[in-house]
mmCIF file of C-alpha atoms and ligand atoms in Angstrom:
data_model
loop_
_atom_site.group_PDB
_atom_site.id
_atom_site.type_symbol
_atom_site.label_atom_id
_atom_site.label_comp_id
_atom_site.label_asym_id
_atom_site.label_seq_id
_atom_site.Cartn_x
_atom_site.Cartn_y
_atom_site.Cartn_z
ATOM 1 C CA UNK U 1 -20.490 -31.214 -5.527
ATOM 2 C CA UNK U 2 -19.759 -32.386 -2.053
ATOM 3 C CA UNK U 3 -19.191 -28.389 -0.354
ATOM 4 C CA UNK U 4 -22.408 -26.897 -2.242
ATOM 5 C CA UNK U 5 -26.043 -28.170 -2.162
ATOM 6 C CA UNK U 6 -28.183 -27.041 -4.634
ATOM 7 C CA UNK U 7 -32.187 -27.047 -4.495
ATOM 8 C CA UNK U 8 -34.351 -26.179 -7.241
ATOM 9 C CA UNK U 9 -37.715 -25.542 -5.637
ATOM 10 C CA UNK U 10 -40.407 -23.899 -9.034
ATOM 11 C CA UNK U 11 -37.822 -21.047 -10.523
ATOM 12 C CA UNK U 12 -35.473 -20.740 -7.756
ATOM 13 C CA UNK U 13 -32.409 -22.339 -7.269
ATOM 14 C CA UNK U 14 -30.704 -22.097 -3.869
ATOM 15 C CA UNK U 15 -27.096 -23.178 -3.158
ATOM 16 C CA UNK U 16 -25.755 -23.914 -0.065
ATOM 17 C CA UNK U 17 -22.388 -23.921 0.921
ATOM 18 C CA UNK U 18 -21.399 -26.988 3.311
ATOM 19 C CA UNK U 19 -18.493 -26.683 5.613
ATOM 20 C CA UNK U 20 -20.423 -26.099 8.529
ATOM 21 C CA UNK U 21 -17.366 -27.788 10.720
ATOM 22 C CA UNK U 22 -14.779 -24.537 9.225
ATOM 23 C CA UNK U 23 -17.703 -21.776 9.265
ATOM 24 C CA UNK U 24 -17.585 -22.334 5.053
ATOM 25 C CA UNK U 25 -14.676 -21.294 4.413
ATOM 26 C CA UNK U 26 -13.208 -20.844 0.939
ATOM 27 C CA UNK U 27 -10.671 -23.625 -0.105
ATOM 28 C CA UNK U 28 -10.237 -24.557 -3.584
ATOM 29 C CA UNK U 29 -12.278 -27.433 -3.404
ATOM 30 C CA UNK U 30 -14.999 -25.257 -2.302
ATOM 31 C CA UNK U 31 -14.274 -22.534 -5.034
ATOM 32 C CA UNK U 32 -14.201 -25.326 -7.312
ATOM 33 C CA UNK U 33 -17.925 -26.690 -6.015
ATOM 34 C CA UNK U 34 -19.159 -23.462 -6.078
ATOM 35 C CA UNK U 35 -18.385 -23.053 -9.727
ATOM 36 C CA UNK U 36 -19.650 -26.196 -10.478
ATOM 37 C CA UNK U 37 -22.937 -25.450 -8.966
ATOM 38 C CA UNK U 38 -23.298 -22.457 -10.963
ATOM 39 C CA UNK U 39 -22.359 -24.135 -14.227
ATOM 40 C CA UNK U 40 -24.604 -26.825 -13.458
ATOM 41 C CA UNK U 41 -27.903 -24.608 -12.864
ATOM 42 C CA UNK U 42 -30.616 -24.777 -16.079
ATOM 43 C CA UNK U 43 -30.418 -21.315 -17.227
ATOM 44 C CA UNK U 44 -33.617 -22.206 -19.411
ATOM 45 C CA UNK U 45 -35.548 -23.691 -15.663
ATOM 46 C CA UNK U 46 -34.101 -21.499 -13.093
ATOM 47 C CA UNK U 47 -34.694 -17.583 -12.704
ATOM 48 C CA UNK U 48 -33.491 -16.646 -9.374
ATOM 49 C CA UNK U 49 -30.724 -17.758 -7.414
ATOM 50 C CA UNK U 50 -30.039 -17.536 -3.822
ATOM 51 C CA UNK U 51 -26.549 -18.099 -2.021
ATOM 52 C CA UNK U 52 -26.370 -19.298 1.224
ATOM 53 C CA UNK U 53 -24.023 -20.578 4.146
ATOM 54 C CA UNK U 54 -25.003 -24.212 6.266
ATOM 55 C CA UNK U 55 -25.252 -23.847 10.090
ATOM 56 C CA UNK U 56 -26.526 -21.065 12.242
ATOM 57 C CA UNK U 57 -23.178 -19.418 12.486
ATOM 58 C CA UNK U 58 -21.583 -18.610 9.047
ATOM 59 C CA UNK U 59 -22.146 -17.781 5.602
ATOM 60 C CA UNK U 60 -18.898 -17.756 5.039
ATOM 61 C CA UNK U 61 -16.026 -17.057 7.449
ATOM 62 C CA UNK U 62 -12.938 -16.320 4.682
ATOM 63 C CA UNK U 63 -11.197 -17.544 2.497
ATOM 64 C CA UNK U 64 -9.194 -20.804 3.974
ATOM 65 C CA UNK U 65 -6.463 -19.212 6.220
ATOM 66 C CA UNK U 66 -4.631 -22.689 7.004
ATOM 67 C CA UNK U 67 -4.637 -23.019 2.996
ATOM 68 C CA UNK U 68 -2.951 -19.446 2.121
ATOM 69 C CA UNK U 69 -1.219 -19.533 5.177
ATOM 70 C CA UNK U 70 1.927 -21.581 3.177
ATOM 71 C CA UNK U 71 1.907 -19.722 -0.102
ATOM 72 C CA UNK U 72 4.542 -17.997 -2.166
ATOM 73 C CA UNK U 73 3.957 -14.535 -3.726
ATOM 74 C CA UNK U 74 3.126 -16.251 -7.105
ATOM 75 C CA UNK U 75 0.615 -18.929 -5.303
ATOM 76 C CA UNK U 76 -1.211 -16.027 -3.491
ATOM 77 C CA UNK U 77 -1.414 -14.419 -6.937
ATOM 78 C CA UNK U 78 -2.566 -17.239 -8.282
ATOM 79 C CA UNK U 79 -5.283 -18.251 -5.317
ATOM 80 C CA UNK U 80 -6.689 -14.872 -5.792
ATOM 81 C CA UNK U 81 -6.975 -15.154 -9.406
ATOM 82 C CA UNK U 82 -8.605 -17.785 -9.045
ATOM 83 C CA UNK U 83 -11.435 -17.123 -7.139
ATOM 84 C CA UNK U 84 -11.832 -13.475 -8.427
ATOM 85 C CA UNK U 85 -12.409 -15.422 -11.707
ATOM 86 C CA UNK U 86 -15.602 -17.424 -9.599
ATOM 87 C CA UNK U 87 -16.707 -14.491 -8.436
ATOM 88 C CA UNK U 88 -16.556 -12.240 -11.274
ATOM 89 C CA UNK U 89 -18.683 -15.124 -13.367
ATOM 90 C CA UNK U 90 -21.455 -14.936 -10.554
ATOM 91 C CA UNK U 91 -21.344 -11.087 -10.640
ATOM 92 C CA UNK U 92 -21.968 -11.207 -14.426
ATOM 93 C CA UNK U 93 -24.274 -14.924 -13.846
ATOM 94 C CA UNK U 94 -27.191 -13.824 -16.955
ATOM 95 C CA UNK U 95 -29.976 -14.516 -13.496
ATOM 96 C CA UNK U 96 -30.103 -12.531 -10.483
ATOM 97 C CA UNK U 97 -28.175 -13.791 -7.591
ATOM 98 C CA UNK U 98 -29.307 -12.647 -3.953
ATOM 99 C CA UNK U 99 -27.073 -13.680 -1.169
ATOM 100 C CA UNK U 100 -28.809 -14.654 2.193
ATOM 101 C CA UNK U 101 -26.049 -13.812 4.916
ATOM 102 C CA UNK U 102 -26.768 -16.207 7.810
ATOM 103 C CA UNK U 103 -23.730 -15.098 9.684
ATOM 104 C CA UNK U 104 -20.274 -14.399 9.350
ATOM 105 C CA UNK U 105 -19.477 -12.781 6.057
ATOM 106 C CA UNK U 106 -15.715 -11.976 6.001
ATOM 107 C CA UNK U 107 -13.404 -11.716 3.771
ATOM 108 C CA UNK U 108 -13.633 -14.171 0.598
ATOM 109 C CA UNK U 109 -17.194 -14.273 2.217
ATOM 110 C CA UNK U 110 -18.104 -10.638 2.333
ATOM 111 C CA UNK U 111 -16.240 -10.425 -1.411
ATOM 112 C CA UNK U 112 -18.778 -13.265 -2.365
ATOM 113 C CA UNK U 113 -22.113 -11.557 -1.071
ATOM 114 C CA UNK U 114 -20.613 -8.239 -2.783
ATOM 115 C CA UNK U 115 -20.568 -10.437 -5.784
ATOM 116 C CA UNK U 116 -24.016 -11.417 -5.796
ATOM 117 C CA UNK U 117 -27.105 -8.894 -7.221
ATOM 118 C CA UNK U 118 -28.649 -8.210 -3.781
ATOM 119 C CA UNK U 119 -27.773 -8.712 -0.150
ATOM 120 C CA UNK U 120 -29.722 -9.803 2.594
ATOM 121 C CA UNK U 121 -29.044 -10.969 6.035
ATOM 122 C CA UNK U 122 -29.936 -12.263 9.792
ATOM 123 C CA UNK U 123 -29.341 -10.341 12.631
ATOM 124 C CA UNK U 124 -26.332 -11.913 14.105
ATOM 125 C CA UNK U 125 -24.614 -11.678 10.753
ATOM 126 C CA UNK U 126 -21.431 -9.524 10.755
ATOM 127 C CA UNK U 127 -19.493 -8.134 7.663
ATOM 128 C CA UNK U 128 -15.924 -7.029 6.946
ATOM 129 C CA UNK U 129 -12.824 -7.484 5.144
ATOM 130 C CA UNK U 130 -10.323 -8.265 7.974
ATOM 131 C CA UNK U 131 -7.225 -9.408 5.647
ATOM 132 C CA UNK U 132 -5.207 -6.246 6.849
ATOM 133 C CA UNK U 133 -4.946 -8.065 10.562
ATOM 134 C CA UNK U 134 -3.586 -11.472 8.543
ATOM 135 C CA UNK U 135 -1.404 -9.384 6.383
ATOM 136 C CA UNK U 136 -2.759 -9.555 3.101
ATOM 137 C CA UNK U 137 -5.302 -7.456 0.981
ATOM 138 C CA UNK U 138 -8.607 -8.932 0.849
ATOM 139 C CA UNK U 139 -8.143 -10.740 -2.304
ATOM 140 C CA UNK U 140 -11.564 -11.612 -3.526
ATOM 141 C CA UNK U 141 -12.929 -8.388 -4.936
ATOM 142 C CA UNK U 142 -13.175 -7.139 -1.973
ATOM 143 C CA UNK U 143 -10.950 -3.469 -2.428
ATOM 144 C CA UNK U 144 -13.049 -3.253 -5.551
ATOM 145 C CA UNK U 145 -16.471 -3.963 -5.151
ATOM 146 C CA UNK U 146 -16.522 -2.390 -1.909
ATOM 147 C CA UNK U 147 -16.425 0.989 -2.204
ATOM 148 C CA UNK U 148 -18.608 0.249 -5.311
ATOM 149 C CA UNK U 149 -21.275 -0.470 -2.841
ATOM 150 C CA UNK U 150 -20.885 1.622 -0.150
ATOM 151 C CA UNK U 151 -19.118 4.654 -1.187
ATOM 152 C CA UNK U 152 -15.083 4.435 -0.957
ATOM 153 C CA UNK U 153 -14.633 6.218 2.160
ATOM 154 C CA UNK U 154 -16.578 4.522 4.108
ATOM 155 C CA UNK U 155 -14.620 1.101 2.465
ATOM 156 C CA UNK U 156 -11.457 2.383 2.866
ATOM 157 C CA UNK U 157 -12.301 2.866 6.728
ATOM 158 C CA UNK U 158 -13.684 -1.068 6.528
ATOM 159 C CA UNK U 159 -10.487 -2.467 4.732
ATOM 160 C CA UNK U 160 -7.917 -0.159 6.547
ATOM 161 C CA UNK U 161 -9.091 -0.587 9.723
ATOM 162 C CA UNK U 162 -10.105 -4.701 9.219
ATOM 163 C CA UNK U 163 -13.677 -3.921 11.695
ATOM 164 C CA UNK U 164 -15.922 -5.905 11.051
ATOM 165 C CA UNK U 165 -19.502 -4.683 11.623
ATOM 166 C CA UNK U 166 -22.810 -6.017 12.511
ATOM 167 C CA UNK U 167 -25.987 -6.060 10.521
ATOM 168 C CA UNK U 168 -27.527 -3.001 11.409
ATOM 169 C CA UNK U 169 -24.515 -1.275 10.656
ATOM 170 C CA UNK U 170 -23.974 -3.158 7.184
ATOM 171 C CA UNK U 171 -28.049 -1.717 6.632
ATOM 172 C CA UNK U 172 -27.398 1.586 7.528
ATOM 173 C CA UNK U 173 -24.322 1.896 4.940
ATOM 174 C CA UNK U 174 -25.937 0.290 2.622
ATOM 175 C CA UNK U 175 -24.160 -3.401 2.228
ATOM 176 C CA UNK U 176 -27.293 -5.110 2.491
ATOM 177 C CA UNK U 177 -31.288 -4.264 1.570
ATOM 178 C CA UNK U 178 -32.418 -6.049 4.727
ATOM 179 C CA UNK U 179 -32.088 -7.515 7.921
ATOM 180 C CA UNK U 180 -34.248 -10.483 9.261
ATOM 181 C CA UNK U 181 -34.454 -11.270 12.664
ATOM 182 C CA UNK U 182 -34.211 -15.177 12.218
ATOM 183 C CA UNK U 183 -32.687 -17.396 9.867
ATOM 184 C CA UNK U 184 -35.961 -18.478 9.296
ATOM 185 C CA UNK U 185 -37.377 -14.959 8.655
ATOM 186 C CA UNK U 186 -34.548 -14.455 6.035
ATOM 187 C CA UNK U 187 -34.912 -17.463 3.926
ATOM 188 C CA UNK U 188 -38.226 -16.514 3.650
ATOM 189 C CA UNK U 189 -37.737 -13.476 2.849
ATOM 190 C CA UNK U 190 -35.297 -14.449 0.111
ATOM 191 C CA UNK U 191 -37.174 -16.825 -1.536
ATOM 192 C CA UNK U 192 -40.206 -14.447 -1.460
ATOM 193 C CA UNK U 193 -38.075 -11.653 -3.137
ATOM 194 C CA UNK U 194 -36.637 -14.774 -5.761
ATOM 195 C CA UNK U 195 -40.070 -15.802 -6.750
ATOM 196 C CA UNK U 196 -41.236 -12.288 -6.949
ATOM 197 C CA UNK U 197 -38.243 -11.563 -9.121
ATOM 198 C CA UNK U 198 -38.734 -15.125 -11.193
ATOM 199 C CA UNK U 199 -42.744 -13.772 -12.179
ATOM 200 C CA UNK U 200 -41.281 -11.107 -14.207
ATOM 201 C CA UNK U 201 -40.564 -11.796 -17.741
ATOM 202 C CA UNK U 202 -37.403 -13.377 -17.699
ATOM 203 C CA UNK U 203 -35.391 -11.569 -20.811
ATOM 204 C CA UNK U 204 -36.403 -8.457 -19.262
ATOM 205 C CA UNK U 205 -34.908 -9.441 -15.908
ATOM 206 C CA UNK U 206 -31.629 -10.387 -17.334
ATOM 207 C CA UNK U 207 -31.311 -7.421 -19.728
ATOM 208 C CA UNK U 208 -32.079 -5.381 -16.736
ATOM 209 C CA UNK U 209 -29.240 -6.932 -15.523
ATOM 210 C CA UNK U 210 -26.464 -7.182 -18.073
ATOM 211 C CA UNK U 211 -27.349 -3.346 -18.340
ATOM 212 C CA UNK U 212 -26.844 -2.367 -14.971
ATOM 213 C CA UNK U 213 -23.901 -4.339 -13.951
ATOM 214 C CA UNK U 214 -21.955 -3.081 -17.456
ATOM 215 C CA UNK U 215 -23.540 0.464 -17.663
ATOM 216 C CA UNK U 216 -21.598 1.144 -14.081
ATOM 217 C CA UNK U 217 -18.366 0.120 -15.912
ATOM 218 C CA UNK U 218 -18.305 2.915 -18.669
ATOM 219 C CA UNK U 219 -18.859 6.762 -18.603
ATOM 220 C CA UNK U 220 -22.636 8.156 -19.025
ATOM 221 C CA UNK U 221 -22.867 8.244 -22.793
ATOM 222 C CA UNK U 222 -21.526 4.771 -23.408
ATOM 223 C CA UNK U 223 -23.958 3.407 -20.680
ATOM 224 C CA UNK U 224 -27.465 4.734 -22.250
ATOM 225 C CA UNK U 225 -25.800 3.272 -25.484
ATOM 226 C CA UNK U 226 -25.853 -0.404 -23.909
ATOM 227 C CA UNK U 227 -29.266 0.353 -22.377
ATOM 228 C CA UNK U 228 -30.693 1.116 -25.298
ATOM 229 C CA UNK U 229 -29.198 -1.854 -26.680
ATOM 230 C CA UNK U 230 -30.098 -4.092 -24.191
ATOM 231 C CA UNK U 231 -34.437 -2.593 -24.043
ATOM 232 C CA UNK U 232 -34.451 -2.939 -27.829
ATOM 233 C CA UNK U 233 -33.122 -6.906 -27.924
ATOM 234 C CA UNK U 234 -36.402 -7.314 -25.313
ATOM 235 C CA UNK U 235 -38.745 -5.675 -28.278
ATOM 236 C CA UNK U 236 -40.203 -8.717 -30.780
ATOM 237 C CA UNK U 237 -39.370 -11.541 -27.995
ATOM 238 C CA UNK U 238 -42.730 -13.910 -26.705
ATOM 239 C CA UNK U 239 -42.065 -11.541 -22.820
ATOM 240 C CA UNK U 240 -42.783 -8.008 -24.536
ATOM 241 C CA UNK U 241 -45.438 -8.933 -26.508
ATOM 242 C CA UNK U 242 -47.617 -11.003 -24.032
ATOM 243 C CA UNK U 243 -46.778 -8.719 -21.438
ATOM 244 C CA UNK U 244 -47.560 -5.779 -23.476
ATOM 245 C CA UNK U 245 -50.509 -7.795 -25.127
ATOM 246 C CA UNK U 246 -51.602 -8.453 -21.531
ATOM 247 C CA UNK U 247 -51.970 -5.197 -20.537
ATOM 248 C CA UNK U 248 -53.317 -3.732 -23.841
ATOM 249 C CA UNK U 249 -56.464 -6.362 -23.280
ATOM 250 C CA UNK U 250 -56.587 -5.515 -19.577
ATOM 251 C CA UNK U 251 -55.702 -9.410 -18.078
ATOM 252 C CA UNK U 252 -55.730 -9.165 -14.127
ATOM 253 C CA UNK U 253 -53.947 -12.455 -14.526
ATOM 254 C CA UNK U 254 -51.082 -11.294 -16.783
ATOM 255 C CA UNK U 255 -48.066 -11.957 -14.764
ATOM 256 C CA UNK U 256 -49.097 -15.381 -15.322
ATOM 257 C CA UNK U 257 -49.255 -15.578 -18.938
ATOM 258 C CA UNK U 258 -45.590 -14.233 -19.793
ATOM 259 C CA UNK U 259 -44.331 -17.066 -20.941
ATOM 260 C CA UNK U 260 -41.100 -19.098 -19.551
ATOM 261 C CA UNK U 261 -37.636 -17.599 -21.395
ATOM 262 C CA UNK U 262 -36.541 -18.774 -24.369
ATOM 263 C CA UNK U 263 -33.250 -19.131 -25.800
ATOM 264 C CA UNK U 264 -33.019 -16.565 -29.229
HETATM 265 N N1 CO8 H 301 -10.210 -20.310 7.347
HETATM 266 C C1 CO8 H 301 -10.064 -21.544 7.853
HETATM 267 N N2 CO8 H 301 -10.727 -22.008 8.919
HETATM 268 C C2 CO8 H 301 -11.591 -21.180 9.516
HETATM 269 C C3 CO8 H 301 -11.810 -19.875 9.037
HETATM 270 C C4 CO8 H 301 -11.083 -19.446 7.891
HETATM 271 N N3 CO8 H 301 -11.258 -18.241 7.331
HETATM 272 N N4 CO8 H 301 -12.724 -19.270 9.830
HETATM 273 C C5 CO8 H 301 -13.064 -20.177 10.772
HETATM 274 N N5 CO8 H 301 -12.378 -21.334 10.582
HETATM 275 C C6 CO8 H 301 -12.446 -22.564 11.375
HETATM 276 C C7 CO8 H 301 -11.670 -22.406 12.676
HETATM 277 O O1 CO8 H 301 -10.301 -22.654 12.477
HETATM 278 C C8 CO8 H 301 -12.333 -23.468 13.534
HETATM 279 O O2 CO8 H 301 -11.840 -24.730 13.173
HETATM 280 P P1 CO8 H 301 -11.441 -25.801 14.324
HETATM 281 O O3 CO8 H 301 -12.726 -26.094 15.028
HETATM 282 O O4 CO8 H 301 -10.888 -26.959 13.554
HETATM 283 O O5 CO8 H 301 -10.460 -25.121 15.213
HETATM 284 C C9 CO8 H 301 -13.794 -23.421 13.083
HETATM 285 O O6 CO8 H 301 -13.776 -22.788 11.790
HETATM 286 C C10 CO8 H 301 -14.656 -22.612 14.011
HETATM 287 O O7 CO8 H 301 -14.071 -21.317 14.135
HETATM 288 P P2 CO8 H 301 -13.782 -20.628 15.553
HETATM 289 O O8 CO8 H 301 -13.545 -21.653 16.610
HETATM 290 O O9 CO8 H 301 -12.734 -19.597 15.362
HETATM 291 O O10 CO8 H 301 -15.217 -19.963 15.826
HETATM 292 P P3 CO8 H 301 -15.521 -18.646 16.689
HETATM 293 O O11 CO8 H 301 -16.990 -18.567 16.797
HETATM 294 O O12 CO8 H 301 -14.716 -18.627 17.919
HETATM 295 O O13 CO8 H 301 -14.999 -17.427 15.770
HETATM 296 C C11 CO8 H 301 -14.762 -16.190 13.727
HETATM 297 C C12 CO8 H 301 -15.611 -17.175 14.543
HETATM 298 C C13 CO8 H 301 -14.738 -14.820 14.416
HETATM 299 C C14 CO8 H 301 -15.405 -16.058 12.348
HETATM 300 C C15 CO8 H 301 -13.325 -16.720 13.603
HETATM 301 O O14 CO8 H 301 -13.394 -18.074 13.178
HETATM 302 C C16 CO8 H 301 -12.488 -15.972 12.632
HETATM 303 O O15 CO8 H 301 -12.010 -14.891 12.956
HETATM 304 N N6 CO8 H 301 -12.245 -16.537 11.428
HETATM 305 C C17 CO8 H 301 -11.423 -15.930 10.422
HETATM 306 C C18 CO8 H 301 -12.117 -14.766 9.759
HETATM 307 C C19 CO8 H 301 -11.207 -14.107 8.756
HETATM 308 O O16 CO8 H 301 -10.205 -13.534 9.093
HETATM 309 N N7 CO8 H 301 -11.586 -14.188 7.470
HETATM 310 C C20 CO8 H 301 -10.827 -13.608 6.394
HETATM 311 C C21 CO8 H 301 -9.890 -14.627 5.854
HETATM 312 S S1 CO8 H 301 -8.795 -13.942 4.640
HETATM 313 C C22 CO8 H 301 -9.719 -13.872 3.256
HETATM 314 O O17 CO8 H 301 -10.873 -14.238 3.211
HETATM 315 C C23 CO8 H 301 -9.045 -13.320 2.066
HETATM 316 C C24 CO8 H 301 -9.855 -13.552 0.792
HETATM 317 C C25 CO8 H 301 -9.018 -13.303 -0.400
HETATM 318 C C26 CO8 H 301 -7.987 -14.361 -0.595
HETATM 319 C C27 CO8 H 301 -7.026 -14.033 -1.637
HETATM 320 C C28 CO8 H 301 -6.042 -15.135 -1.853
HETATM 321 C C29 CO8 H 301 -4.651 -14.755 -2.052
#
């Protein structure tokens, strides 16, 4: 997995893209690392993830321009398919994914932080989906999940326009929960928010999850159905009764004794 590092430090996992000398951008043999890495994390170990960029300057500056810059219709089609496919399995990854934004974050690299849980970033980090200035649509996600986020006029003036905006902007509309003012400060902030995220019981977390991300999909009355799916699978599982049991008998310590998930 030469373009993506992955550390497992207690319950969090954090991978790192590594093309420092192209600001990580997105070629396939990136895409394909990044899958990889994914695939490869212990579902049963890990409980948090956390996506990242190498350097100072870039969590990831696009999708590889010299790569598309060659491709038929059917090859774009197909390059986009591809890593919507990446993306897509991150979005719906069964552990929350928080993307640390250490800098640039355009295009393919604002489409993957939109495809994480939670976004949070540095202050020199800049956003936006500048594929109308290149000639293409972003390609990624990006004229779907956007105005998802942040409300579809407000993404429609981001994609039509290609401007890409800076961090306080991206807080004030809402892109990401937080802006740090050192690389330093944000890693630590992300793996604070991991591990507090990775000491609650762990089905919970990911049915909390599933029923979010596929309750936004479907009208009102088919989302409660899914929730109440989703809280009743958590009822008779090791989490909701020592976490119930905990509080019933009044443990100060009970975050501690939910115990680590379990496949069913
Ligand atoms: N692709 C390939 N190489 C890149 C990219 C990229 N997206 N971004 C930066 N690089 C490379 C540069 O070519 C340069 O390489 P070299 O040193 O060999 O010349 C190196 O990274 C450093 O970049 P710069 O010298 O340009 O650094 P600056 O600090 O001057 O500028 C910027 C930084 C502003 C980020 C600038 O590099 C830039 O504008 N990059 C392109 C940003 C962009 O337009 N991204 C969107 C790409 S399109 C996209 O993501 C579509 C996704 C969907 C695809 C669907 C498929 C069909």
């Amino acid at each position: 997995m030469g373009y993506v590092n992955c550390e497992v430090n207690g319950y969090v996992a954090t991978l790192t893209i590594n093309r420092p000398e192209a600001l990580n951008a997105l070629n396939e043999d990136v895409l394909k690392d990044l899958e990889a890495a994914f695939d490869g994390i212990d579902q049963n170990a890990v409980r948090c993830v956390i996506v990242t960029g190498a350097g100072e300057k870039s969590f990831v500056a696009g999708a590889d321009i010299g790569a598309m810059s060659t491709m038929t219709k059917a090859e774009g089609e197909k390059f986009g398919k591809f890593g919507n496919d990446i993306f897509r399995k991150i979005e719906t990854f069964p552990l929350p994914v928080i993307a640390a934004v250490n800098g640039f974050a355009l295009g393919g690299g604002n489409e993957l932080a939109m495809s994480c849980d939670i976004r949070l970033c540095s202050a020199k980090a800049m956003f936006g989906q500048p594929e109308v200035g290149l000639g293409i649509t972003p390609g990624f996600g990006g004229t779907q999940r956007l105005g998802r986020i942040i409300g579809i006029g407000k993404a429609k003036e981001m994609v039509f326009g290609g401007r890409n905006i800076k961090a306080d902007e991206a807080y004030r509309i809402g892109l990401v929960n937080a802006v740090y003012d050192s690389i330093e400060d944000l890693m630590a902030a992300a793996n604070k928010m991991a591990s507090g995220i990775a000491a609650q019981a762990p089905i919970a977390v990911r049915n909390c999850k599933k029923a979010m991300n596929e309750g936004l999909q479907v009208d009102m009355d088919a989302a409660i159905v899914i929730e109440e799916k989703l809280f009743g699978d958590c009822f008779e599982t090791e989490d909701q009764k020592a976490g119930m049991g905990n509080f019933l008998e009044k443990d100060k310590e009970k975050k501690l004794k939910v115990v680590p998930f379990q496949n069913k």
